[in-house]
Amino acid sequence: MVCALALVLALLALGPPTLAWGLLSLEFGTAPALPTLTTVTLNAKSQAVNTTMTNFSVSDTRLVKSGWNVTVEGRPGAGNSPVFAQYCPKVKCGGASEGYVGGGLTLPANSLQLNSSGAKFGGGLGGTPTLECSAACNVDSSSAVKIASATATAGGTWTTSGWSATSLALTAPTTLKVLPNEEVYRVDILWTLASGP
């Protein structure tokens, strides 16, 4: 039996708004995005499904810099799910309509982790930003988790590279169940770029 797991990138909340002339700003050059995970073959054992985190970049062209940080969290609210939950990706999946299935199956919070060991920032000017998840950070958490930060000396555009093939790891529990009618497990993730260390 095969169970499909999918990820979706939610809307991004950016830091300070771009100034009127558009040259002085703090923004994602390339926003963080999660790739779709591979399928899991159910075997009544706990499994880890791994994939490579995509590169992202942060551009800080502000005249007065105050540092920045990037956080990630599972996105709550209407039409979203902060944890992996049963989802119908079509107009109809059997008796379920498109969207999250009310009372459907879920995976526990903190099933998805990001590990930045071996990854780094390159480019930019001044002090090099830091990736904060060398000991693995929860991605599908109900609280924001800081994954990167820069001091006030970091400017220009900084881009990540060197993510390992196991930088994103999903723990699939022994109780994971097959979903009916082309449904998938899906989670909404919110990446936030904010001013400050």
mmCIF file of C-alpha atoms in Angstrom:
data_model
loop_
_atom_site.group_PDB
_atom_site.id
_atom_site.type_symbol
_atom_site.label_atom_id
_atom_site.label_comp_id
_atom_site.label_asym_id
_atom_site.label_seq_id
_atom_site.Cartn_x
_atom_site.Cartn_y
_atom_site.Cartn_z
ATOM 1 C CA MET A 1 0.000 0.000 0.000
ATOM 2 C CA VAL A 2 1.275 3.477 -0.793
ATOM 3 C CA CYS A 3 0.394 6.657 1.043
ATOM 4 C CA ALA A 4 1.147 9.996 -0.613
ATOM 5 C CA LEU A 5 2.427 12.862 1.505
ATOM 6 C CA ALA A 6 2.432 16.394 0.103
ATOM 7 C CA LEU A 7 3.605 19.795 1.261
ATOM 8 C CA VAL A 8 2.301 23.209 0.334
ATOM 9 C CA LEU A 9 3.933 26.578 0.839
ATOM 10 C CA ALA A 10 1.617 29.090 2.479
ATOM 11 C CA LEU A 11 1.589 32.826 1.891
ATOM 12 C CA LEU A 12 4.713 34.617 3.024
ATOM 13 C CA ALA A 13 4.692 37.313 5.655
ATOM 14 C CA LEU A 14 7.562 39.655 4.833
ATOM 15 C CA GLY A 15 9.393 42.059 7.094
ATOM 16 C CA PRO A 16 9.276 45.836 6.811
ATOM 17 C CA PRO A 17 7.437 46.997 3.674
ATOM 18 C CA THR A 18 9.438 48.009 0.634
ATOM 19 C CA LEU A 19 9.970 51.762 0.563
ATOM 20 C CA ALA A 20 8.207 53.793 -2.119
ATOM 21 C CA TRP A 21 11.064 53.848 -4.600
ATOM 22 C CA GLY A 22 11.601 50.108 -4.233
ATOM 23 C CA LEU A 23 15.391 50.156 -3.830
ATOM 24 C CA LEU A 24 15.715 50.014 -0.039
ATOM 25 C CA SER A 25 14.057 46.963 1.424
ATOM 26 C CA LEU A 26 14.268 43.744 3.390
ATOM 27 C CA GLU A 27 12.711 40.884 1.425
ATOM 28 C CA PHE A 28 13.074 37.314 0.288
ATOM 29 C CA GLY A 29 14.979 37.255 -3.010
ATOM 30 C CA THR A 30 13.924 33.630 -3.381
ATOM 31 C CA ALA A 31 11.354 32.547 -0.817
ATOM 32 C CA PRO A 32 11.815 29.296 1.120
ATOM 33 C CA ALA A 33 9.778 26.476 -0.394
ATOM 34 C CA LEU A 34 9.289 22.883 0.618
ATOM 35 C CA PRO A 35 9.524 20.177 -2.031
ATOM 36 C CA THR A 36 6.962 17.392 -2.229
ATOM 37 C CA LEU A 37 8.033 14.405 -0.170
ATOM 38 C CA THR A 38 8.297 10.966 -1.691
ATOM 39 C CA THR A 39 5.583 8.383 -1.134
ATOM 40 C CA VAL A 40 5.682 6.077 1.867
ATOM 41 C CA THR A 41 5.082 2.352 1.577
ATOM 42 C CA LEU A 42 3.235 1.293 4.702
ATOM 43 C CA ASN A 43 4.917 -1.550 6.563
ATOM 44 C CA ALA A 44 3.735 -1.098 10.201
ATOM 45 C CA LYS A 45 7.127 0.398 11.104
ATOM 46 C CA SER A 46 8.097 3.942 11.959
ATOM 47 C CA GLN A 47 9.850 5.454 8.940
ATOM 48 C CA ALA A 48 11.764 8.605 8.071
ATOM 49 C CA VAL A 49 11.137 10.166 4.680
ATOM 50 C CA ASN A 50 13.913 12.522 3.610
ATOM 51 C CA THR A 51 14.355 15.152 0.943
ATOM 52 C CA THR A 52 16.542 18.173 0.249
ATOM 53 C CA MET A 53 15.504 21.637 1.416
ATOM 54 C CA THR A 54 15.389 24.166 -1.413
ATOM 55 C CA ASN A 55 17.736 27.145 -1.382
ATOM 56 C CA PHE A 56 16.368 30.557 -0.436
ATOM 57 C CA SER A 57 17.785 34.063 -0.318
ATOM 58 C CA VAL A 58 17.305 37.221 1.725
ATOM 59 C CA SER A 59 18.051 40.668 0.341
ATOM 60 C CA ASP A 60 18.706 43.556 2.741
ATOM 61 C CA THR A 61 19.268 46.851 0.900
ATOM 62 C CA ARG A 62 18.155 49.120 3.765
ATOM 63 C CA LEU A 63 20.417 52.084 4.540
ATOM 64 C CA VAL A 64 20.064 51.496 8.280
ATOM 65 C CA LYS A 65 20.359 47.799 8.984
ATOM 66 C CA SER A 66 19.108 46.151 12.157
ATOM 67 C CA GLY A 67 19.662 42.508 11.276
ATOM 68 C CA TRP A 68 16.936 40.042 10.299
ATOM 69 C CA ASN A 69 15.596 36.592 11.069
ATOM 70 C CA VAL A 70 13.624 33.906 9.275
ATOM 71 C CA THR A 71 11.088 31.804 11.168
ATOM 72 C CA VAL A 72 8.875 28.896 10.160
ATOM 73 C CA GLU A 73 5.678 27.505 11.639
ATOM 74 C CA GLY A 74 2.652 25.418 10.759
ATOM 75 C CA ARG A 75 -0.035 27.850 9.603
ATOM 76 C CA PRO A 76 -3.302 27.708 11.554
ATOM 77 C CA GLY A 77 -6.624 29.279 10.617
ATOM 78 C CA ALA A 78 -9.548 28.638 8.318
ATOM 79 C CA GLY A 79 -8.627 26.570 5.273
ATOM 80 C CA ASN A 80 -5.150 25.751 6.664
ATOM 81 C CA SER A 81 -3.574 23.017 8.731
ATOM 82 C CA PRO A 82 -0.463 23.493 10.919
ATOM 83 C CA VAL A 83 0.109 19.705 10.922
ATOM 84 C CA PHE A 84 -0.099 17.071 8.204
ATOM 85 C CA ALA A 85 -3.808 16.409 7.724
ATOM 86 C CA GLN A 86 -6.080 14.513 5.338
ATOM 87 C CA TYR A 87 -6.679 16.662 2.239
ATOM 88 C CA CYS A 88 -8.662 16.316 -0.994
ATOM 89 C CA PRO A 89 -6.747 18.022 -3.846
ATOM 90 C CA LYS A 90 -9.619 17.811 -6.365
ATOM 91 C CA VAL A 91 -13.177 19.096 -6.604
ATOM 92 C CA LYS A 92 -14.348 15.729 -5.260
ATOM 93 C CA CYS A 93 -12.579 12.757 -3.682
ATOM 94 C CA GLY A 94 -15.307 10.196 -3.186
ATOM 95 C CA GLY A 95 -17.603 11.862 -0.627
ATOM 96 C CA ALA A 96 -15.088 14.578 0.345
ATOM 97 C CA SER A 97 -14.957 18.019 -1.258
ATOM 98 C CA GLU A 98 -11.759 19.872 -2.141
ATOM 99 C CA GLY A 99 -9.832 20.976 0.969
ATOM 100 C CA TYR A 100 -9.067 19.519 4.363
ATOM 101 C CA VAL A 101 -11.365 16.676 5.372
ATOM 102 C CA GLY A 102 -13.295 17.543 8.553
ATOM 103 C CA GLY A 103 -12.415 15.062 11.311
ATOM 104 C CA GLY A 104 -9.834 13.483 8.978
ATOM 105 C CA LEU A 105 -6.590 11.763 9.848
ATOM 106 C CA THR A 106 -3.542 13.760 10.989
ATOM 107 C CA LEU A 107 0.095 13.239 11.859
ATOM 108 C CA PRO A 108 1.403 14.529 15.196
ATOM 109 C CA ALA A 109 2.787 18.078 15.348
ATOM 110 C CA ASN A 110 6.564 18.285 14.898
ATOM 111 C CA SER A 111 6.656 15.346 12.479
ATOM 112 C CA LEU A 112 8.663 17.411 9.961
ATOM 113 C CA GLN A 113 12.151 18.639 10.866
ATOM 114 C CA LEU A 114 14.721 20.825 9.131
ATOM 115 C CA ASN A 115 18.442 20.176 9.687
ATOM 116 C CA SER A 116 20.868 22.803 8.399
ATOM 117 C CA SER A 117 24.098 20.860 9.088
ATOM 118 C CA GLY A 118 26.402 21.410 6.108
ATOM 119 C CA ALA A 119 24.275 24.233 4.667
ATOM 120 C CA LYS A 120 25.513 27.815 4.655
ATOM 121 C CA PHE A 121 24.847 31.349 3.440
ATOM 122 C CA GLY A 122 26.951 32.875 0.679
ATOM 123 C CA GLY A 123 27.171 36.245 -1.066
ATOM 124 C CA GLY A 124 26.191 39.499 0.556
ATOM 125 C CA LEU A 125 28.337 41.896 2.534
ATOM 126 C CA GLY A 126 29.444 42.118 6.152
ATOM 127 C CA GLY A 127 28.767 39.465 8.773
ATOM 128 C CA THR A 128 27.572 36.115 7.458
ATOM 129 C CA PRO A 129 24.031 35.116 8.560
ATOM 130 C CA THR A 130 23.617 31.988 10.671
ATOM 131 C CA LEU A 131 21.469 28.925 9.993
ATOM 132 C CA GLU A 132 20.012 27.930 13.366
ATOM 133 C CA CYS A 133 18.953 24.295 12.822
ATOM 134 C CA SER A 134 22.155 22.281 13.186
ATOM 135 C CA ALA A 135 20.352 20.140 15.779
ATOM 136 C CA ALA A 136 17.121 19.983 13.729
ATOM 137 C CA CYS A 137 14.195 22.403 14.072
ATOM 138 C CA ASN A 138 10.505 21.562 13.966
ATOM 139 C CA VAL A 139 8.772 22.887 10.848
ATOM 140 C CA ASP A 140 5.149 21.837 11.450
ATOM 141 C CA SER A 141 5.034 23.442 14.872
ATOM 142 C CA SER A 142 2.270 25.654 16.235
ATOM 143 C CA SER A 143 4.928 28.110 17.455
ATOM 144 C CA ALA A 144 7.343 30.020 15.226
ATOM 145 C CA VAL A 145 10.852 28.519 15.156
ATOM 146 C CA LYS A 146 13.849 30.678 14.162
ATOM 147 C CA ILE A 147 15.805 28.977 11.358
ATOM 148 C CA ALA A 148 18.142 31.815 10.294
ATOM 149 C CA SER A 149 19.386 35.134 11.609
ATOM 150 C CA ALA A 150 21.718 37.964 10.649
ATOM 151 C CA THR A 151 23.320 40.775 12.613
ATOM 152 C CA ALA A 152 23.101 44.441 11.675
ATOM 153 C CA THR A 153 26.391 44.104 9.768
ATOM 154 C CA ALA A 154 24.909 41.757 7.116
ATOM 155 C CA GLY A 155 23.792 43.467 3.920
ATOM 156 C CA GLY A 156 23.129 42.711 0.275
ATOM 157 C CA THR A 157 21.720 39.373 -0.876
ATOM 158 C CA TRP A 158 22.546 36.197 1.018
ATOM 159 C CA THR A 159 21.686 32.802 -0.527
ATOM 160 C CA THR A 160 21.703 29.375 1.099
ATOM 161 C CA SER A 161 23.451 26.356 -0.413
ATOM 162 C CA GLY A 162 24.705 22.938 0.620
ATOM 163 C CA TRP A 163 21.481 21.428 1.984
ATOM 164 C CA SER A 164 21.933 17.679 2.460
ATOM 165 C CA ALA A 165 19.661 14.974 1.059
ATOM 166 C CA THR A 166 18.352 14.496 4.615
ATOM 167 C CA SER A 167 17.897 18.185 5.490
ATOM 168 C CA LEU A 168 14.113 17.697 5.599
ATOM 169 C CA ALA A 169 12.949 14.622 7.490
ATOM 170 C CA LEU A 170 9.380 13.510 8.069
ATOM 171 C CA THR A 171 8.783 10.877 10.719
ATOM 172 C CA ALA A 172 5.921 8.624 9.625
ATOM 173 C CA PRO A 173 4.506 6.750 12.640
ATOM 174 C CA THR A 174 3.596 3.068 12.703
ATOM 175 C CA THR A 175 -0.072 4.131 12.865
ATOM 176 C CA LEU A 176 0.001 5.980 9.521
ATOM 177 C CA LYS A 177 -3.055 4.977 7.495
ATOM 178 C CA VAL A 178 -3.748 4.862 3.772
ATOM 179 C CA LEU A 179 -6.076 7.625 2.622
ATOM 180 C CA PRO A 180 -9.002 6.945 0.290
ATOM 181 C CA ASN A 181 -9.927 8.404 -3.067
ATOM 182 C CA GLU A 182 -6.685 10.154 -4.118
ATOM 183 C CA GLU A 183 -6.476 12.105 -0.859
ATOM 184 C CA VAL A 184 -3.080 13.118 0.551
ATOM 185 C CA TYR A 185 -1.564 14.304 3.817
ATOM 186 C CA ARG A 186 -0.895 18.022 3.502
ATOM 187 C CA VAL A 187 0.403 20.819 5.755
ATOM 188 C CA ASP A 188 0.470 24.601 5.384
ATOM 189 C CA ILE A 189 3.783 26.203 6.293
ATOM 190 C CA LEU A 190 4.349 29.902 6.960
ATOM 191 C CA TRP A 191 7.819 31.416 6.461
ATOM 192 C CA THR A 192 8.341 34.851 7.976
ATOM 193 C CA LEU A 193 11.166 37.325 7.371
ATOM 194 C CA ALA A 194 11.369 40.005 10.050
ATOM 195 C CA SER A 195 13.722 42.809 10.994
ATOM 196 C CA GLY A 196 15.896 42.295 14.067
ATOM 197 C CA PRO A 197 18.406 39.695 15.241
#
